[in-house]
Structure formats: C-alpha cells, structure tokens
Tab-separated table of C-alpha atoms in Angstrom:
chain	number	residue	atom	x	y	z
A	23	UNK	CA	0.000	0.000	0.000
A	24	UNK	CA	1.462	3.494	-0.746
A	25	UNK	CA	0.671	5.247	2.135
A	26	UNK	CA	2.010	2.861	4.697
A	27	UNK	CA	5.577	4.229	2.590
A	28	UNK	CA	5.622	7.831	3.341
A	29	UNK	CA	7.775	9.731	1.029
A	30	UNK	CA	9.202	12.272	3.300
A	31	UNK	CA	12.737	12.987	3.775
A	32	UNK	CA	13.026	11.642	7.453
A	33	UNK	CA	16.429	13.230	7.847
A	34	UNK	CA	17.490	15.700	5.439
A	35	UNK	CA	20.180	17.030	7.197
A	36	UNK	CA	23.728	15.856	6.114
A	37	UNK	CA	24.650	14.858	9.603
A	38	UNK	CA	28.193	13.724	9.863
A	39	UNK	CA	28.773	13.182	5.863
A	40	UNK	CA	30.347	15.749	3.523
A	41	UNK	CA	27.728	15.522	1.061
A	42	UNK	CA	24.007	13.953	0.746
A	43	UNK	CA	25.809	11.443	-2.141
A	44	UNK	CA	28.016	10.050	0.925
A	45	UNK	CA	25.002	9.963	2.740
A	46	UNK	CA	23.180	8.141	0.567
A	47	UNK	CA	25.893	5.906	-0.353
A	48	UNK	CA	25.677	4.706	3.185
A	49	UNK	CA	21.878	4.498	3.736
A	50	UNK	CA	21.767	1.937	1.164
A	51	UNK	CA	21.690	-0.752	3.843
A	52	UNK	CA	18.487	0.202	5.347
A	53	UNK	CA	17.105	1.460	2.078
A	54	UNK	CA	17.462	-2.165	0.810
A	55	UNK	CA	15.915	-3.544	3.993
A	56	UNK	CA	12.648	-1.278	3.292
A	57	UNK	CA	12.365	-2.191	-0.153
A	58	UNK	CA	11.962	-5.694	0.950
A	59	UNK	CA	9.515	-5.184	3.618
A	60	UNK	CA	6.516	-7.257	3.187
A	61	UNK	CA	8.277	-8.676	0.088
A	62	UNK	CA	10.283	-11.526	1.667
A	63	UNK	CA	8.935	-13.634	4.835
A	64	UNK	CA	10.835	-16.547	6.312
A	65	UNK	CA	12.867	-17.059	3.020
A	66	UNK	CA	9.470	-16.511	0.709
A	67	UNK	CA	9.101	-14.226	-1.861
A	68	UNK	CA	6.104	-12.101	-1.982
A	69	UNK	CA	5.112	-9.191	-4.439
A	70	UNK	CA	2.034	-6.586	-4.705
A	71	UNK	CA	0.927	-8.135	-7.849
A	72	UNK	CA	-2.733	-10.422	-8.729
A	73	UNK	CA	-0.877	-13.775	-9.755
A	74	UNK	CA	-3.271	-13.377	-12.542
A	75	UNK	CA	-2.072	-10.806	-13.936
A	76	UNK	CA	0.820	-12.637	-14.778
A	77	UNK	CA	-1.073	-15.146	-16.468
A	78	UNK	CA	0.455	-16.535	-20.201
A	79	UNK	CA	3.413	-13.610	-19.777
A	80	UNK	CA	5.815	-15.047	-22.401
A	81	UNK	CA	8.005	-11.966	-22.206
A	82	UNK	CA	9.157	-8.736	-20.542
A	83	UNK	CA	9.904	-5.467	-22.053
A	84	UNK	CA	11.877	-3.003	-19.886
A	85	UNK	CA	11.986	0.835	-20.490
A	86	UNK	CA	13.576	3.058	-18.746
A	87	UNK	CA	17.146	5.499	-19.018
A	88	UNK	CA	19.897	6.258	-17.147
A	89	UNK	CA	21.200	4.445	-14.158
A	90	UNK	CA	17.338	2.899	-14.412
A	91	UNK	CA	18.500	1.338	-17.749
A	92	UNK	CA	21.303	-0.011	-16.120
A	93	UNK	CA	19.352	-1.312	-13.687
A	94	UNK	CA	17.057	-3.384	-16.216
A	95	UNK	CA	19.967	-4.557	-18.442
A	96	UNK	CA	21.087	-6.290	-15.269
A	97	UNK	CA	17.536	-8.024	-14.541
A	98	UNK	CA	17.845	-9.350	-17.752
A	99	UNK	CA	19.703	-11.866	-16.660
A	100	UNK	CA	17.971	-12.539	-13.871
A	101	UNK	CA	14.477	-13.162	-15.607
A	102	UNK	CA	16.223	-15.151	-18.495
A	103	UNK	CA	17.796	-17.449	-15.742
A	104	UNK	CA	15.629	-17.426	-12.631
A	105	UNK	CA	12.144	-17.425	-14.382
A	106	UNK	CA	13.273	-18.669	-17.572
A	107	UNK	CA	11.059	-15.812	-19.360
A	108	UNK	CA	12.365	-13.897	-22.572
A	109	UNK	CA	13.257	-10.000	-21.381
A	110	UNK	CA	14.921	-7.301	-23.098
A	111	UNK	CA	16.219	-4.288	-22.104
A	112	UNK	CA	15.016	-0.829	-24.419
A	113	UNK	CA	16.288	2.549	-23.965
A	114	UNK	CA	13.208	4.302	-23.525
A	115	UNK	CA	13.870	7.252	-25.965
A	116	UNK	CA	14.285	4.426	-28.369
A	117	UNK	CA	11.214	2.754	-27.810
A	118	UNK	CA	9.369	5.450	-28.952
A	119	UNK	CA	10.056	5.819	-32.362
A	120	UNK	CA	11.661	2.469	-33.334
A	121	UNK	CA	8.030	0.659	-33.742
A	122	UNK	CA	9.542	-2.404	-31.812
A	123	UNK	CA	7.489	-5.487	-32.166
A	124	UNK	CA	4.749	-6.146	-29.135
A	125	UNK	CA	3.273	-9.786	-28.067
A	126	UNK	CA	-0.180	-10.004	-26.715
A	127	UNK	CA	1.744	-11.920	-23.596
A	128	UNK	CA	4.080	-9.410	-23.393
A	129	UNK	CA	4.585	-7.426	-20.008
A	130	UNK	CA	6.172	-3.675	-20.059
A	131	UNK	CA	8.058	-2.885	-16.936
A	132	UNK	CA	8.445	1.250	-16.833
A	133	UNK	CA	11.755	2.144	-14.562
A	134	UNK	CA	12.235	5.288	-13.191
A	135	UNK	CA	13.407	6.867	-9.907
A	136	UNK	CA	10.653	10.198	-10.044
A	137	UNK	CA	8.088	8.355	-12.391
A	138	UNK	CA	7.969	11.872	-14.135
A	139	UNK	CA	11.093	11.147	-16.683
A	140	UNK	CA	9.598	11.804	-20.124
A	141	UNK	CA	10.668	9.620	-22.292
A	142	UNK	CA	10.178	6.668	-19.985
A	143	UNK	CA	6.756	7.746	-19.612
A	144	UNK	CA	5.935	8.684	-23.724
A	145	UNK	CA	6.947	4.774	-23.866
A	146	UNK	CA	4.631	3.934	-20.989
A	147	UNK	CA	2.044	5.282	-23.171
A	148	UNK	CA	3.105	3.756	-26.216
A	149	UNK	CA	2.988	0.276	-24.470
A	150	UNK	CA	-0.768	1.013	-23.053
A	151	UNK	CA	-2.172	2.356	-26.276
A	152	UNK	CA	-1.020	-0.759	-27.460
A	153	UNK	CA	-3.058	-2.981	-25.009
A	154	UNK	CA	0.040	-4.169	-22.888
A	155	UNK	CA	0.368	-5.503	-19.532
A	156	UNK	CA	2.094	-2.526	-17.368
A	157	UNK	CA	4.196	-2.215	-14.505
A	158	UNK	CA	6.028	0.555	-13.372
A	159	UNK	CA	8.714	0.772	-10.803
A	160	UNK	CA	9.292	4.006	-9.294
A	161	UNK	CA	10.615	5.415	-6.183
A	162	UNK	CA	8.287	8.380	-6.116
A	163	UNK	CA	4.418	7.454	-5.082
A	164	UNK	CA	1.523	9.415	-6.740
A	165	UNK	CA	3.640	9.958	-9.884
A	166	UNK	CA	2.882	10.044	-13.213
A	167	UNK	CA	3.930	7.075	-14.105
A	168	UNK	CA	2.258	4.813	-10.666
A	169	UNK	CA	-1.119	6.783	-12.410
A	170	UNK	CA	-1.420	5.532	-15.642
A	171	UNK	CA	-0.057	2.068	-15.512
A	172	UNK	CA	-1.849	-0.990	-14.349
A	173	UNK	CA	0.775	-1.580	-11.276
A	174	UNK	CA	3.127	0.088	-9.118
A	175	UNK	CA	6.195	-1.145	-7.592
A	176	UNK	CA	7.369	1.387	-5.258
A	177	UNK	CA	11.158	0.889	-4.677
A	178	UNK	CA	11.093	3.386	-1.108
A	179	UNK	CA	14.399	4.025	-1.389
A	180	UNK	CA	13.276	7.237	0.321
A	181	UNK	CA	14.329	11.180	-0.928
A	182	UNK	CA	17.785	11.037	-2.879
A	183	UNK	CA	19.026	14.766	-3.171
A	184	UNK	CA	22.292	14.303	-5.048
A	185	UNK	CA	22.077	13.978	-8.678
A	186	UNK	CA	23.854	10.838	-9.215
A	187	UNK	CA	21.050	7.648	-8.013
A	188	UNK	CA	23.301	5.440	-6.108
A	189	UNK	CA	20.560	3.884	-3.557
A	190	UNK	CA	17.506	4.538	-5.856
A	191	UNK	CA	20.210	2.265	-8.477
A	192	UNK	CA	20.854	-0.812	-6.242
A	193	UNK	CA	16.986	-0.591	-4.708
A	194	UNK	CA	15.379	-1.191	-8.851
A	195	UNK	CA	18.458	-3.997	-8.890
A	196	UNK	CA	16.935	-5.962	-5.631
A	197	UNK	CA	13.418	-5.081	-7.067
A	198	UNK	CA	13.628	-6.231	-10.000
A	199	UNK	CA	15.922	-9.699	-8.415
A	200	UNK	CA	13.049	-10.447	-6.326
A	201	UNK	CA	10.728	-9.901	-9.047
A	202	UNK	CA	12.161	-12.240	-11.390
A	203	UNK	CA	12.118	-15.214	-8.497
A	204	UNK	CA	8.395	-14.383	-8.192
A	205	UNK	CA	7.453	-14.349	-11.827
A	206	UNK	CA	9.028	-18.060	-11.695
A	207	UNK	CA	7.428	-18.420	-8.837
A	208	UNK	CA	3.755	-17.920	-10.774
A	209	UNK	CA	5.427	-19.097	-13.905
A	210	UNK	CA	6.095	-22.447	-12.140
A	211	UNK	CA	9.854	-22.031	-13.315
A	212	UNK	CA	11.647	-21.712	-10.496
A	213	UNK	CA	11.626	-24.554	-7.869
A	214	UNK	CA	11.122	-24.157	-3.975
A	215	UNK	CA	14.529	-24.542	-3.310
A	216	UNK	CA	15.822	-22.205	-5.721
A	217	UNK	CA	13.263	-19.189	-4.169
A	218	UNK	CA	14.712	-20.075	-0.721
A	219	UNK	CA	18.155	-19.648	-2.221
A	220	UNK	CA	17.360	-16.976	-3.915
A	221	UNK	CA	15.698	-14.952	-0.503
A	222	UNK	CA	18.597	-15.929	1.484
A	223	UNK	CA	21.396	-14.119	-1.434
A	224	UNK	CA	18.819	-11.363	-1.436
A	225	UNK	CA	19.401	-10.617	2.600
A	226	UNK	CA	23.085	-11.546	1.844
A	227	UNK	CA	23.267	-8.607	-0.594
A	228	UNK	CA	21.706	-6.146	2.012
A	229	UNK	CA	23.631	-7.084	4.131
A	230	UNK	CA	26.801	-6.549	1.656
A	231	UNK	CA	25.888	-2.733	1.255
A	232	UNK	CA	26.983	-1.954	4.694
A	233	UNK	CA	29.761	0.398	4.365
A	234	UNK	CA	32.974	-0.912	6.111
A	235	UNK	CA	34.959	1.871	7.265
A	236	UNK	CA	38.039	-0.011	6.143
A	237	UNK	CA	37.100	-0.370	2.849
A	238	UNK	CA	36.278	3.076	2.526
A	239	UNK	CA	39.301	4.042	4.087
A	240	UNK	CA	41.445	1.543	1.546
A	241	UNK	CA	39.521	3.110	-1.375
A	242	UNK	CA	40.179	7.036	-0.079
A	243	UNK	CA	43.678	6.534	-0.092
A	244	UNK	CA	43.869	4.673	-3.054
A	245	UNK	CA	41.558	7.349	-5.008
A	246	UNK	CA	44.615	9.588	-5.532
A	247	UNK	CA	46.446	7.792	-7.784
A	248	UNK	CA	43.111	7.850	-9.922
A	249	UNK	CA	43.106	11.496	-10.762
A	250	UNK	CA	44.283	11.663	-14.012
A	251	UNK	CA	45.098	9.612	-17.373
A	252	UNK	CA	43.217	9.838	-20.308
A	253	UNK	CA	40.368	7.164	-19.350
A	254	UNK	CA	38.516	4.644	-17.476
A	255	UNK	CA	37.669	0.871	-18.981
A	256	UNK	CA	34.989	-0.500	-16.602
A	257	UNK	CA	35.170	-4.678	-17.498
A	258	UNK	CA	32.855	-6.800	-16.412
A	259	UNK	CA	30.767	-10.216	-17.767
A	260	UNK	CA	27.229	-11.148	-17.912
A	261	UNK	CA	25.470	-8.974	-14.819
A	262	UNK	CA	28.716	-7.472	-14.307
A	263	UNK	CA	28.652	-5.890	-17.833
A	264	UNK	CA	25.943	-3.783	-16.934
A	265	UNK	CA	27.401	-3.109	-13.616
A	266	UNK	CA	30.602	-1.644	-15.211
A	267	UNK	CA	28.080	0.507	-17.399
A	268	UNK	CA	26.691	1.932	-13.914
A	269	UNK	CA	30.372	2.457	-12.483
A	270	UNK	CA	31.493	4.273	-15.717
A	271	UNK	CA	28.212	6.636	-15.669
A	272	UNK	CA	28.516	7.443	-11.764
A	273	UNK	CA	32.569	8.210	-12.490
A	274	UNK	CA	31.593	10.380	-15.332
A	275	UNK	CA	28.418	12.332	-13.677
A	276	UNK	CA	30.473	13.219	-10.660
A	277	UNK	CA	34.172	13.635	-11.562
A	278	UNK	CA	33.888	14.715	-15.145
A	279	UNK	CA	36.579	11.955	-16.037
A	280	UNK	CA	36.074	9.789	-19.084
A	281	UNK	CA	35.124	6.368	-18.750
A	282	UNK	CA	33.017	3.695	-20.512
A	283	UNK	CA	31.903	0.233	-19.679
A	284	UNK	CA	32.531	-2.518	-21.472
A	285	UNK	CA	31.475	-6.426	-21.615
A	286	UNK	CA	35.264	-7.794	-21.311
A	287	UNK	CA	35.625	-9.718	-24.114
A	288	UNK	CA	34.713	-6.655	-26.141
A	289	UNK	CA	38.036	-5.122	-25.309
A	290	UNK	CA	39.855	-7.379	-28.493
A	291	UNK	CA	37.114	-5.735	-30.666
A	292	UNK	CA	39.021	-2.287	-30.684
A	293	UNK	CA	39.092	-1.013	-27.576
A	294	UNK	CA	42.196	-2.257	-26.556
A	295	UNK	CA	43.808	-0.328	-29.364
A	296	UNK	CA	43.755	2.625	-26.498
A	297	UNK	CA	45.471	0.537	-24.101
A	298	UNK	CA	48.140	2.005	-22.473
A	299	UNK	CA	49.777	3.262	-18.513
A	300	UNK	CA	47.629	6.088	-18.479
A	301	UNK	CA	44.258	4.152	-19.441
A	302	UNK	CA	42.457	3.001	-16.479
A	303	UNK	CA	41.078	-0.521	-16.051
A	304	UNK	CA	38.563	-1.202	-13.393
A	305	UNK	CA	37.742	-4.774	-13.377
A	306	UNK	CA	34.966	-6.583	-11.936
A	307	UNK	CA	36.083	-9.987	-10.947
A	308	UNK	CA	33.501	-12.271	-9.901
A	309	UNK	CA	34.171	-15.781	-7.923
A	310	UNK	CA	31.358	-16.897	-8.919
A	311	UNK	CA	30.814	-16.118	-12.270
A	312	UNK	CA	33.218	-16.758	-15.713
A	313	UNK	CA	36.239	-16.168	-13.114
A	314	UNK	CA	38.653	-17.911	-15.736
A	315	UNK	CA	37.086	-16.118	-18.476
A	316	UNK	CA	37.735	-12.602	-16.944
A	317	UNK	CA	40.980	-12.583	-15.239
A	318	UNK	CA	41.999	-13.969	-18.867
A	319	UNK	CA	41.318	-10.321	-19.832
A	320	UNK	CA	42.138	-9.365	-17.242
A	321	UNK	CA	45.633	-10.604	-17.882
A	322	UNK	CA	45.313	-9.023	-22.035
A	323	UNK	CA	45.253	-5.888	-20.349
A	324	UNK	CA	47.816	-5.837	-18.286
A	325	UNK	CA	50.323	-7.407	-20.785
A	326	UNK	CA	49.589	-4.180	-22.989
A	327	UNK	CA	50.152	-2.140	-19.697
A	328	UNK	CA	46.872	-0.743	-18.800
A	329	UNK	CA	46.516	0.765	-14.933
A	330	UNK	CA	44.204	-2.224	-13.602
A	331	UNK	CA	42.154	-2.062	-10.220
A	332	UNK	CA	40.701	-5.374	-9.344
A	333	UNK	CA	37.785	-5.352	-7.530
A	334	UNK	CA	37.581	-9.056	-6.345
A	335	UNK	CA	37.810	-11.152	-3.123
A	336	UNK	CA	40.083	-13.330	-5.384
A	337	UNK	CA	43.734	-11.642	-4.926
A	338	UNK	CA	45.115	-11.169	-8.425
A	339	UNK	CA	48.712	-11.061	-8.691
A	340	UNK	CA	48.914	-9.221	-11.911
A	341	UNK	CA	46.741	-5.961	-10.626
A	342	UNK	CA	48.497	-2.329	-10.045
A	343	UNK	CA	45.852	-1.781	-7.335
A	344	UNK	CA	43.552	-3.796	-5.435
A	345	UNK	CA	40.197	-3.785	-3.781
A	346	UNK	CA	39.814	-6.484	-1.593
A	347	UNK	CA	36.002	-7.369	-1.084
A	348	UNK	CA	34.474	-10.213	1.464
A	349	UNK	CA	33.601	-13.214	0.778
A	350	UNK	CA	30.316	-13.759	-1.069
A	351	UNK	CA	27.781	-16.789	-0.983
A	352	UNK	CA	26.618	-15.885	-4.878
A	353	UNK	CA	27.093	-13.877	-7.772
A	354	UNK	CA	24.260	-10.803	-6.989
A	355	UNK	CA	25.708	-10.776	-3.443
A	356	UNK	CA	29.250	-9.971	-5.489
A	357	UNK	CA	27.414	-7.172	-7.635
A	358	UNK	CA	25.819	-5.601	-4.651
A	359	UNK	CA	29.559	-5.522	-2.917
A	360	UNK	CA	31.203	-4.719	-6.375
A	361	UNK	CA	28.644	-1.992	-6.702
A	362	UNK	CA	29.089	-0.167	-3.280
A	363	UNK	CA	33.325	0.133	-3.949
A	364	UNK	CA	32.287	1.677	-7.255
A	365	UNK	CA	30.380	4.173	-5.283
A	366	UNK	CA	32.732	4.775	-3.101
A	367	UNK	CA	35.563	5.226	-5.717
A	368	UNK	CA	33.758	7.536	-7.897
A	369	UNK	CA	32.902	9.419	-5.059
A	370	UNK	CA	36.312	9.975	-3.268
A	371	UNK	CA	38.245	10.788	-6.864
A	372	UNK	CA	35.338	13.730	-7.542
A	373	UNK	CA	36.059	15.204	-4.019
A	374	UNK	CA	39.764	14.661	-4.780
A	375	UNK	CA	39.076	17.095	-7.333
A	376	UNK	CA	37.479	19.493	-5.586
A	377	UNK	CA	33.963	18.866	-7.274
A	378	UNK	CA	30.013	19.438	-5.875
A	379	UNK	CA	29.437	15.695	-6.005
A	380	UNK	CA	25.570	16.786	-5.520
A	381	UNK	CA	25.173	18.892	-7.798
A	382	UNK	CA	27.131	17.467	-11.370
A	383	UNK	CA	27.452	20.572	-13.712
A	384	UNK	CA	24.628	19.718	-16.954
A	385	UNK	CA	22.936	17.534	-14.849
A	386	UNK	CA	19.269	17.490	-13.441
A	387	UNK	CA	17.709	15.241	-10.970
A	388	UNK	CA	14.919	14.248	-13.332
A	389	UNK	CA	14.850	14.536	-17.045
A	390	UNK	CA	11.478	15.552	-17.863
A	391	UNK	CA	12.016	17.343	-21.413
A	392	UNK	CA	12.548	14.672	-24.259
C-alpha cells in the first residue's frame, strides 16, 4: 500500500557526511531492507501483484534510461535465468520511435526513480495504447507514471538529493531480483529450493551494502592515484557488464573523467587499441561467475600495460591496485559488494578534485524534457 511508505525525507540534514551522495551511499543498507519489507517472509518471496495478472506472460519489455537502464539490463539476466522468461532491455527514448514489435503476452516494466522522466513515460504510453500488460517501478508514489499504468512497484528508497542515483540504483536492482524469483514463482519455473536460495542471497546482498569503514578508508587513499590519465575501462561479464556501465556513468556524472563500460571480451574488438599506462582498467572480478574467463582479460590488459584495479575477493597477482572485497555466498551478493566500492571510488576521486558531487554541472535530478 502506498501510504504505509511515506515519502518524506526523514532526515534531510547531512549529519556527519560531507555531502548527501556520501550519505546516501551509506543508507543503502536500510534502504534495501525497506524495499523488501513485506516482500520476503521466512525465506518466501512475496510481491504486490494479482498472480493473474501474470497469467500466459511469455516476455518482458523493460523501459527506462539512465542508471534505471542499467538497472534493467542487469535483470535481464535474472528473468532469463531465474524465471526462464524472454526479457529485453530498451532505452526508452528508443522505444518510442523504433516501432519495436509487441506480443499479446508481453509485459512492459516502466523504470524510473521520479516516475515523471519523459521519455520513460511517452513509452509507458506507447505500451498502453497498445493494449500491454504494465508495470512501473518508481521510487516516487503518486507519480505520473504509478497513475497511468496498471501496477506500481514502489522501490522506497526514500528522498535522494544528489544527482547521481546510487541507492535509488541498487533498490530497482533488488526489485527487480526479487521480481524475477516471483514471476518463476507464478510461472512455475523456479523450484522451492531455488526461491529459498534466492531470498537468502537477497538478505546476503543487504547485508553486503553496509559500508565498512576499512574499505572506505582503503579506497580514499587509493583514489589519488586515480586522478588523471586519459580514461577509465569499466570490465565486467554477464550482470557485471551492466554493472561496469553503472560504475562508468557514476565516475563520469560526478568527476567529469572519461570512462566507458565494457562487456570484457569486447576489449579485443578495438578497444584495446587505447590501451596504455595512463588508461584506467577497473575490473569486476567475480568468484562466482566466468572467473577464468575474466581474469583472462584481465591478464590481455595488463600485458599491454593498462593501470588495472581489481575489484575481487580473489587476490590477483597481476593488478596495479587492489580492492579487496568479502567473501560472497553468490554472484548478486558480489554485484551488490562490487557496486558499493564503485560508489565509493567515484565518489572519493570527484572530491579529490574538488567537485560538488551533488550537484554534477549539466545535470538534473529528473529529465522531464525529451
């Protein structure tokens, strides 16, 4: 229910941080426990929507821009593999004019963090006028969005002031996780076993966003040597591609440095042309996930001399700098962990260089022109 999840900005002072994005960076903890509220019991997965309305869904569409889009590349995976359902990902300015094919059975998932972003909500539209199934997931209630589709999923991350989303980001990523498991769930694709495993990584991952102060510390002093060069390659593999995406945008928004994302084993497809001591490599290493696979590009990197940061709980020999993270039990429990020293990186090399972190020069809050 949307009023039990009042919108107001319980504490809007800064308090002890430097900046609401620090602030923010570190509420993601409880922000993640509110978001599953009512959602998980006693390793079940509940969800505000009629099991009916689910009925014959054969695929998911999901719109949205931004971090949001980063946010729904991600659950890609996680519908493909945990409800075994067809989903893509669309750029919502995209949607709109690129007459995309539509399925009767198809379900349109709408992600944004005010529900007022235009484009998302032109597609929104689009995807009603053409009879769809609609969902939106928002963090704002009562917006435009939560009025004209058929369902709201309210994220409650709860007011985010600075510019950059970092928990509004991670809150659509554990929506849209425990969305996937109960899809399956109505689907009958995912087994009883797999949801409990699946509830249990979910309180891993909040759990994971708690900000140690000795990896922040690590990652401060480490920062400096991050300050200039003539780029940032974020590497990662299957969720961890779009991950890197979301690490290269929050560098970008905040510090004004260049970086892009890449899926690694793009880098032999031309990027590694720019390859050198003063390009930047932040790599996601996952444990759990194509280990051998990355740290093999890891490894082409670093034989053409690139600057690499690991971010791993593996130790990699071959890395110039290293961000050691815990142990994880699974894969999204990684990304949550991966995505929280990201953060934290981006955050401490913009205030390195003197920047208002909050308040990105070019940027608004909410894009509501198209």
């Amino acid at each position: 229910n949307m009023k039990d999840y009042a919108f107001e900005d319980k504490d809007h002072s800064k308090g002890d941080f430097r900046n609401y994005l620090e602030k923010e960076i570190y509420e993601q903890h409880s922000s993640l426990l509110e978001c599953l509220e009512g959602r998980l019991e006693a390793l079940n997965v509940y969800c505000e929507i009629d099991p009916e309305f689910l009925e014959n869904m054969s695929e998911i569409t999901l719109c949205s821009c931004g971090s949001s889009y980063h946010a729904s590349l991600a659950s890609v995976y996680l519908f493909e593999r945990l409800a075994k359902i067809r989903a893509r990902a669309i750029l919502a300015s995209e949607y709109r004019y690129a007459h995309f094919k539509s399925n009767p059975n198809e379900l349109f998932i709408a992600i944004s963090q005010s529900g007022e972003t235009a484009d998302t909500l032109e597609a929104l539209k689009l995807a009603k006028a053409q009879g769809l199934k609609t969902i939106s997931l928002c963090n704002a209630p009562f917006s435009m969005m939560s009025r004209i589709s058929d369902h709201t999923l309210l994220i409650r991350a709860g007011v985010e002031r600075s510019v950059a989303s970092t928990k509004a980001f991670s809150s659509q990523v554990m929506l849209l996780w425990l969305l996937s498991v109960y899809i399956g769930k109505q689907l009958g694709t995912i087994s009883k076993e797999e949801e409990k495993i699946q509830a249990k990584n979910m309180l891993n991952s909040v759990n994971a966003m708690k900000v140690e102060p000795k990896l922040h510390e690590k990652i401060k002093r480490l920062s400096k040597r991050y300050l200039h060069g003539h780029g940032f390659f974020y590497i990662g593999r299957d969720v961890f591609y779009p991950l890197a995406l979301e690490g290269a945008l929050k560098l970008k928004e905040i510090s004004y440095l260049h970086a892009e994302g890449y899926a690694s084993a793009e880098m032999k497809h031309g990027p590694i042309a720019l390859v050198d001591s003063n390009l930047f490599t932040i790599a996601l290493l996952s444990k759990h996930l194509l280990f051998d696979k990355t740290k093999s590009n890891i490894e082409e990197l670093s034989a053409r001399d690139s600057t690499i940061c690991v971010l791993s709980s593996e130790i990699l020999e071959i890395a110039d700098d290293f961000i050691q993270l815990e142990e994880s039990e699974s894969y999204m429990e990684e990304f949550f962990r991966m995505n929280l020293a990201m953060q934290l990186l981006a955050l401490e090399i913009a205030m390195r260089l003197n920047h208002d972190v909050d308040h990105p020069r070019n940027l608004a809050k909410s894009v509501t022109v198209e």
